[in-house]
mmCIF file with all atom_site columns, N, CA and C in Angstrom:
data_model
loop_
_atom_site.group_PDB
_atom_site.id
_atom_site.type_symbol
_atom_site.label_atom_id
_atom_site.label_alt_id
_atom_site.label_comp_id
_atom_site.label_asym_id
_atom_site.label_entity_id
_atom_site.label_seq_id
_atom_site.pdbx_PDB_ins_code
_atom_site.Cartn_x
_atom_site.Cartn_y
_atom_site.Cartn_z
_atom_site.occupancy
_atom_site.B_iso_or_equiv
_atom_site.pdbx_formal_charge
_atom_site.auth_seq_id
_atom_site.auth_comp_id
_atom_site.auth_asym_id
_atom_site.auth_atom_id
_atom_site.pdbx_PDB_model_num
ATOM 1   N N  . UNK I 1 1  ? 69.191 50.565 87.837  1.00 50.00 ? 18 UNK I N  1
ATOM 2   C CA . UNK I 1 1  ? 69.969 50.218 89.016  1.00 50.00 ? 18 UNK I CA 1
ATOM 3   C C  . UNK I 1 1  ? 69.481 51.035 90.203  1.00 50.00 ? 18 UNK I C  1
ATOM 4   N N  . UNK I 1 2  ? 69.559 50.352 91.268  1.00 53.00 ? 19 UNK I N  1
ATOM 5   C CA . UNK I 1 2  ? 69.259 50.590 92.654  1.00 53.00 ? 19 UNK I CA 1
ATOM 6   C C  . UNK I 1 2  ? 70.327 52.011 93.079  1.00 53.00 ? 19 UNK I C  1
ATOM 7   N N  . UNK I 1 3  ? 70.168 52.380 94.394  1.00 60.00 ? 20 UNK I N  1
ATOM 8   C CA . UNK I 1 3  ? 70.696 53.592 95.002  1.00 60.00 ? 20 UNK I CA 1
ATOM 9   C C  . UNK I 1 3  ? 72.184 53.140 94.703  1.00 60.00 ? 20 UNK I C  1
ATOM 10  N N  . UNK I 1 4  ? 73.510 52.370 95.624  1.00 76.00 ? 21 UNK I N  1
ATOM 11  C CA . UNK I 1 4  ? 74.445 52.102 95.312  1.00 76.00 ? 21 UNK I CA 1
ATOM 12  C C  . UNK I 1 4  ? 74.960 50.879 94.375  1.00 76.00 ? 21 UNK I C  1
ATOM 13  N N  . UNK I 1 5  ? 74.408 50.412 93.477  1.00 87.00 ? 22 UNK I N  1
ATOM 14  C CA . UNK I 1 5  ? 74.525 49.676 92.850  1.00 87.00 ? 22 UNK I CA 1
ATOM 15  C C  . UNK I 1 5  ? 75.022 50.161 91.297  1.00 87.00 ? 22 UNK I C  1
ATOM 16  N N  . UNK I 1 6  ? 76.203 49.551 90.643  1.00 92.00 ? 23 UNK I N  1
ATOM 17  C CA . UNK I 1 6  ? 77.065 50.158 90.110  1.00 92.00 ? 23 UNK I CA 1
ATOM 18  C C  . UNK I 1 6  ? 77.255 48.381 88.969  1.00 92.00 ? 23 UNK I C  1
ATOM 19  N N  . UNK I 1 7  ? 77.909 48.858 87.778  1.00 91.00 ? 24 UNK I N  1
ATOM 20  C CA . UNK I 1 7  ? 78.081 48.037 87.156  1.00 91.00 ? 24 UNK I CA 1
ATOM 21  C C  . UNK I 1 7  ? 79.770 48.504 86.455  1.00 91.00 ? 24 UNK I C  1
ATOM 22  N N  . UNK I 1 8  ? 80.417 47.140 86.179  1.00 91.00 ? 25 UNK I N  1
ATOM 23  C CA . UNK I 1 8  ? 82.066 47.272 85.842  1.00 91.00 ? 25 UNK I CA 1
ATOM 24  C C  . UNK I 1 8  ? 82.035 45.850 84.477  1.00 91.00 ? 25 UNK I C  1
ATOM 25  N N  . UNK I 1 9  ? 82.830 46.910 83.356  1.00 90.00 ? 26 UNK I N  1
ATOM 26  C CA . UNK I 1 9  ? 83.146 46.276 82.422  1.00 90.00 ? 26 UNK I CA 1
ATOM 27  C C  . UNK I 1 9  ? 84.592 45.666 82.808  1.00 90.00 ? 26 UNK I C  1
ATOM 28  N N  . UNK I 1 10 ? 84.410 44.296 82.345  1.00 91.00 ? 27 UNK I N  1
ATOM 29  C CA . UNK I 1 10 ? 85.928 43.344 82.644  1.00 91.00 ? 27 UNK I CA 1
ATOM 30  C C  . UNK I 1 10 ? 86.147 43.035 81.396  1.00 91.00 ? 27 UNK I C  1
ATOM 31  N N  . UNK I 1 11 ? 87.577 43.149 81.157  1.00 90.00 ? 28 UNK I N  1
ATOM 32  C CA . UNK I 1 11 ? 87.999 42.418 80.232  1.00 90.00 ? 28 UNK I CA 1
ATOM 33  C C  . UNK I 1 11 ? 87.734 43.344 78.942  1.00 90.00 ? 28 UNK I C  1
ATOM 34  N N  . UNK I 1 12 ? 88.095 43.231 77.795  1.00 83.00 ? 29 UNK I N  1
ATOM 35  C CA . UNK I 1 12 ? 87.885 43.773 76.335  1.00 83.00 ? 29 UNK I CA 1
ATOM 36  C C  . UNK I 1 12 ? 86.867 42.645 75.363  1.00 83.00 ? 29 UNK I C  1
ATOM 37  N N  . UNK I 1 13 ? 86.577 43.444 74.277  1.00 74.00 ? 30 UNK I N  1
ATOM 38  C CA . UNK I 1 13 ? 86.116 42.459 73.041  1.00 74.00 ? 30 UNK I CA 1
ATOM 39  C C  . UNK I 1 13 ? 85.028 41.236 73.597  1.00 74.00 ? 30 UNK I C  1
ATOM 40  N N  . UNK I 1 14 ? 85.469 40.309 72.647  1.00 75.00 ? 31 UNK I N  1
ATOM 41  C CA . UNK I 1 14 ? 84.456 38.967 73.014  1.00 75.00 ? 31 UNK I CA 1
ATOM 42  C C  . UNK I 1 14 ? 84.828 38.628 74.344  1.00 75.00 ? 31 UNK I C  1
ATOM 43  N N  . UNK I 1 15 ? 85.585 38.827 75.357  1.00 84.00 ? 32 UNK I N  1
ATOM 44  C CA . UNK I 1 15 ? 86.329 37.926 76.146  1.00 84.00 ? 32 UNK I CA 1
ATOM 45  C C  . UNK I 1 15 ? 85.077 39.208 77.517  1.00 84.00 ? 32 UNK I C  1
ATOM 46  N N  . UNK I 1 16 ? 84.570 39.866 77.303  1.00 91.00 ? 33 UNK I N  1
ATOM 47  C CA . UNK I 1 16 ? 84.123 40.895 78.167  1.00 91.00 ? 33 UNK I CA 1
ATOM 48  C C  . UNK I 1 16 ? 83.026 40.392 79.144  1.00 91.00 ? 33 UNK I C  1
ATOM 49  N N  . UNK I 1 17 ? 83.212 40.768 80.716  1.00 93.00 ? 34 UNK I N  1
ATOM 50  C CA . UNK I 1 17 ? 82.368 40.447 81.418  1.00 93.00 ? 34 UNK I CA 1
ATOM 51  C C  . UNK I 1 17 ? 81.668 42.060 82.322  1.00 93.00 ? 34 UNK I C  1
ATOM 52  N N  . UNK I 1 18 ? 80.318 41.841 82.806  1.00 93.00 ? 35 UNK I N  1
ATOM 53  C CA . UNK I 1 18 ? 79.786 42.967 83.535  1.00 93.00 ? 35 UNK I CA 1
ATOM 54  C C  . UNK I 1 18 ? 79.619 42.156 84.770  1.00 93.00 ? 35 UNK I C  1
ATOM 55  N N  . UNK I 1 19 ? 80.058 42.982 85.690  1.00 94.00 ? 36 UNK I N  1
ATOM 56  C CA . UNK I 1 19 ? 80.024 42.867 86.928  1.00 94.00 ? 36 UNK I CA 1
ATOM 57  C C  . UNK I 1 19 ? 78.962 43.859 87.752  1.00 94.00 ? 36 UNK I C  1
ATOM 58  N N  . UNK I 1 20 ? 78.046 43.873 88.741  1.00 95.00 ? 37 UNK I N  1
ATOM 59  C CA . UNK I 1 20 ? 76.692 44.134 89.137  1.00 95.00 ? 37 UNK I CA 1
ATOM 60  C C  . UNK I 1 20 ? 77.317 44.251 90.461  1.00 95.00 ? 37 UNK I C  1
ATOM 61  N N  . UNK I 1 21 ? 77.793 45.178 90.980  1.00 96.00 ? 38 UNK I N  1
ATOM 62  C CA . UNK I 1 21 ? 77.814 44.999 92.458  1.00 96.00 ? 38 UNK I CA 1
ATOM 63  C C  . UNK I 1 21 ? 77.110 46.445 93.307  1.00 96.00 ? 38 UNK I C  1
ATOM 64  N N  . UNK I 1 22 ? 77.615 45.912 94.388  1.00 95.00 ? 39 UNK I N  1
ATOM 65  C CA . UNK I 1 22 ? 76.764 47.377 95.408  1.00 95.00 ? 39 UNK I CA 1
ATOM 66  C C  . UNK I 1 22 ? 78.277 47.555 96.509  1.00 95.00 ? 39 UNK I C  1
ATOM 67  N N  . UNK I 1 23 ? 77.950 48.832 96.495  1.00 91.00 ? 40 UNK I N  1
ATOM 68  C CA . UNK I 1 23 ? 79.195 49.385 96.900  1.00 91.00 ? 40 UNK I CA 1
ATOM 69  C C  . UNK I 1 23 ? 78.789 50.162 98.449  1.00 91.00 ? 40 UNK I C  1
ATOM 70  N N  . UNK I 1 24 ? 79.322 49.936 99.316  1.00 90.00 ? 41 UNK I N  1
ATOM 71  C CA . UNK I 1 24 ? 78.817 50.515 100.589 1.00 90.00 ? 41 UNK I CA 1
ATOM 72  C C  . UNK I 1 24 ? 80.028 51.150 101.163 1.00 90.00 ? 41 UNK I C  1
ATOM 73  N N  . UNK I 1 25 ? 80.152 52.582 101.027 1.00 87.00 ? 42 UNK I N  1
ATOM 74  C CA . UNK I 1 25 ? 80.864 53.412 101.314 1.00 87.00 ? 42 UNK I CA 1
ATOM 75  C C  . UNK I 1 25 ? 81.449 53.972 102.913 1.00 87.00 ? 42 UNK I C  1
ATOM 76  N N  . UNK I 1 26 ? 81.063 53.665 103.713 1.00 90.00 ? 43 UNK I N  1
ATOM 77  C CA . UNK I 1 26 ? 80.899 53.639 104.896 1.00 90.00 ? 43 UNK I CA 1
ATOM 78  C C  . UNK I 1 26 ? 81.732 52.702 105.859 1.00 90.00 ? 43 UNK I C  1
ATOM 79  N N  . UNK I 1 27 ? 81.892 51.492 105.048 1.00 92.00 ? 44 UNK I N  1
ATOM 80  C CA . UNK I 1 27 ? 82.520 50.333 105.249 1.00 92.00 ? 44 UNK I CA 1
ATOM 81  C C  . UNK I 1 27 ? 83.618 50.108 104.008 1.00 92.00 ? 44 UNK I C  1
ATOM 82  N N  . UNK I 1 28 ? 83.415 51.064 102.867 1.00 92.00 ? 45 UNK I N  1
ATOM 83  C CA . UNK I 1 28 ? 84.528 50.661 101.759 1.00 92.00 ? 45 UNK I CA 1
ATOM 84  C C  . UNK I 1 28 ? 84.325 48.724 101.848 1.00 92.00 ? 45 UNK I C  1
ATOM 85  N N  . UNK I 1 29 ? 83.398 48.851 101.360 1.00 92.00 ? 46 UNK I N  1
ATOM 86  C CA . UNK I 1 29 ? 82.810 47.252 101.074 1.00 92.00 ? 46 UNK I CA 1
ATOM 87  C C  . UNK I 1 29 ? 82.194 47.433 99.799  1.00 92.00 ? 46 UNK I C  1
ATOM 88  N N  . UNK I 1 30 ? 82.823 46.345 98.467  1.00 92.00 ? 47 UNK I N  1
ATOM 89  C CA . UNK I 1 30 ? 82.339 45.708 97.287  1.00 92.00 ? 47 UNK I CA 1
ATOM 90  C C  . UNK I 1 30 ? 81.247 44.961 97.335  1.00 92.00 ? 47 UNK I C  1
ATOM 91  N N  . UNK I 1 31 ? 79.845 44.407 97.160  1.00 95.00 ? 48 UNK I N  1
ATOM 92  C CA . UNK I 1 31 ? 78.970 43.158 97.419  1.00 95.00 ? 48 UNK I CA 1
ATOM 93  C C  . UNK I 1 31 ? 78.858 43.076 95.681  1.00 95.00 ? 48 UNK I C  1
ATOM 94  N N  . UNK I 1 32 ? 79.549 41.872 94.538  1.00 95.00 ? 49 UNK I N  1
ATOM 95  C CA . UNK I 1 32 ? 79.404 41.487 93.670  1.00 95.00 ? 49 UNK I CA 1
ATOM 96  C C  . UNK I 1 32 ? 77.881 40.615 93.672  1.00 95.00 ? 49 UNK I C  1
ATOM 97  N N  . UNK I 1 33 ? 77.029 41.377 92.966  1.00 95.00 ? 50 UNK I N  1
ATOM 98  C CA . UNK I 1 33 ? 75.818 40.677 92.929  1.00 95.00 ? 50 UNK I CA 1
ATOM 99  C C  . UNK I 1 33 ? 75.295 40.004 91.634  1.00 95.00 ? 50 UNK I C  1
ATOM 100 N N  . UNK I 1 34 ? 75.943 39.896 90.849  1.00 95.00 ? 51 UNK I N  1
ATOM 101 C CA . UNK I 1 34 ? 76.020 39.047 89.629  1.00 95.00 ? 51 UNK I CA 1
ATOM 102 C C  . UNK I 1 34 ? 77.359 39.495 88.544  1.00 95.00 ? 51 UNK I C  1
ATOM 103 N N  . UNK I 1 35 ? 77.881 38.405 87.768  1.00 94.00 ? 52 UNK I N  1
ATOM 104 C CA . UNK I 1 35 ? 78.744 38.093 86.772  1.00 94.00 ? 52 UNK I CA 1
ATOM 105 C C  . UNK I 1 35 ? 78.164 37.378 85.607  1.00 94.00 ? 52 UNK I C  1
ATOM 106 N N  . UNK I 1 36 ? 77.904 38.670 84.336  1.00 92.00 ? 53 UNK I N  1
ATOM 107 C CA . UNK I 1 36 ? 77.410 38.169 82.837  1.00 92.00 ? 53 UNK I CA 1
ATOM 108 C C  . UNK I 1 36 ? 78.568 38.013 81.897  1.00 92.00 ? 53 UNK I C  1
ATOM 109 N N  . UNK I 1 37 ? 78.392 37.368 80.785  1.00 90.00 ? 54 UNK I N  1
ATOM 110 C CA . UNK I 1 37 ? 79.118 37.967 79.663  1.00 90.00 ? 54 UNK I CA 1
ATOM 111 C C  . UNK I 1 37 ? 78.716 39.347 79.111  1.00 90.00 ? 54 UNK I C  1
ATOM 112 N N  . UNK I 1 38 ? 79.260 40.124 78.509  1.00 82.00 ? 55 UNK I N  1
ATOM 113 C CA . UNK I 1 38 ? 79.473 41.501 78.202  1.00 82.00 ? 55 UNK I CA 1
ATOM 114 C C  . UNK I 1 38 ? 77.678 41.913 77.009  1.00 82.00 ? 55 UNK I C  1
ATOM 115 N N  . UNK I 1 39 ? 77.724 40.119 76.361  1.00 76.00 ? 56 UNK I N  1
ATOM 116 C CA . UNK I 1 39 ? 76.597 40.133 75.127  1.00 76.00 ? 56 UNK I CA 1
ATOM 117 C C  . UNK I 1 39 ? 75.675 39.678 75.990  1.00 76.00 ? 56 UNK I C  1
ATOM 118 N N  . UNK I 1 40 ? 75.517 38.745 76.685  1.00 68.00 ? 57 UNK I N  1
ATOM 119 C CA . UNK I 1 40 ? 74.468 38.103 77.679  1.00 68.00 ? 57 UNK I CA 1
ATOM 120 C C  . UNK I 1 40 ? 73.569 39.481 78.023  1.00 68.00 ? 57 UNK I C  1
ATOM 121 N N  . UNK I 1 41 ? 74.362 40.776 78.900  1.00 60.00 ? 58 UNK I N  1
ATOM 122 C CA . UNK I 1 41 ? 74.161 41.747 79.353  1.00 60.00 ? 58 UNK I CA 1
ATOM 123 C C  . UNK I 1 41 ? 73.327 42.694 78.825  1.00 60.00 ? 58 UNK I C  1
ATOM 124 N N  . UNK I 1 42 ? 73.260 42.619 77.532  1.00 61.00 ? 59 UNK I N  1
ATOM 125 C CA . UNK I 1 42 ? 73.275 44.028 76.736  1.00 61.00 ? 59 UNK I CA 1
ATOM 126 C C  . UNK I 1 42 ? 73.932 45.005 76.828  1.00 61.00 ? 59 UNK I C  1
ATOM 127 N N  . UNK I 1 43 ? 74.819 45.027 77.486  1.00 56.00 ? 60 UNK I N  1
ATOM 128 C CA . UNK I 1 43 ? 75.823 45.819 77.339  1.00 56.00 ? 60 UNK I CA 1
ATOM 129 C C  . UNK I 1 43 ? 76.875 46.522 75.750  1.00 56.00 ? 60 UNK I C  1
ATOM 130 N N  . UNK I 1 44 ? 76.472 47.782 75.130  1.00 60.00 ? 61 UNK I N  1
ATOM 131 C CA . UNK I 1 44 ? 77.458 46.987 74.054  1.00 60.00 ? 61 UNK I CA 1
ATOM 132 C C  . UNK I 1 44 ? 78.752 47.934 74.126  1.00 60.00 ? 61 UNK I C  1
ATOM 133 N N  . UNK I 1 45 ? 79.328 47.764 73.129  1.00 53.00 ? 62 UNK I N  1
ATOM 134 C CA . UNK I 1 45 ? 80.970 48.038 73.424  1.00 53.00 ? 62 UNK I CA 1
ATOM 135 C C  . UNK I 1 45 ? 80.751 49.556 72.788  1.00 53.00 ? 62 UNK I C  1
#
């Protein structure tokens, strides 16, 4: 991952999504830059 770019587990279990966003502090601004499933991701639990 890039300088402010940050990733968020949603949800639990099978039902789990990662969220990819960039966060700009300055402005307290979210930019969601992609939505996986949790397995899609490699993410694991």
């Amino acid at each position: 991952m890039q300088g402010g770019e940050r990733k968020l587990v949603i949800g639990h279990a099978a039902r789990s999504y990662v969220a990819l966003y960039h966060y700009i502090e300055a402005r307290d601004t979210a930019f969601v830059l992609a939505v996986r499933s949790q397995l899609e991701s490699g993410v694991k639990r």
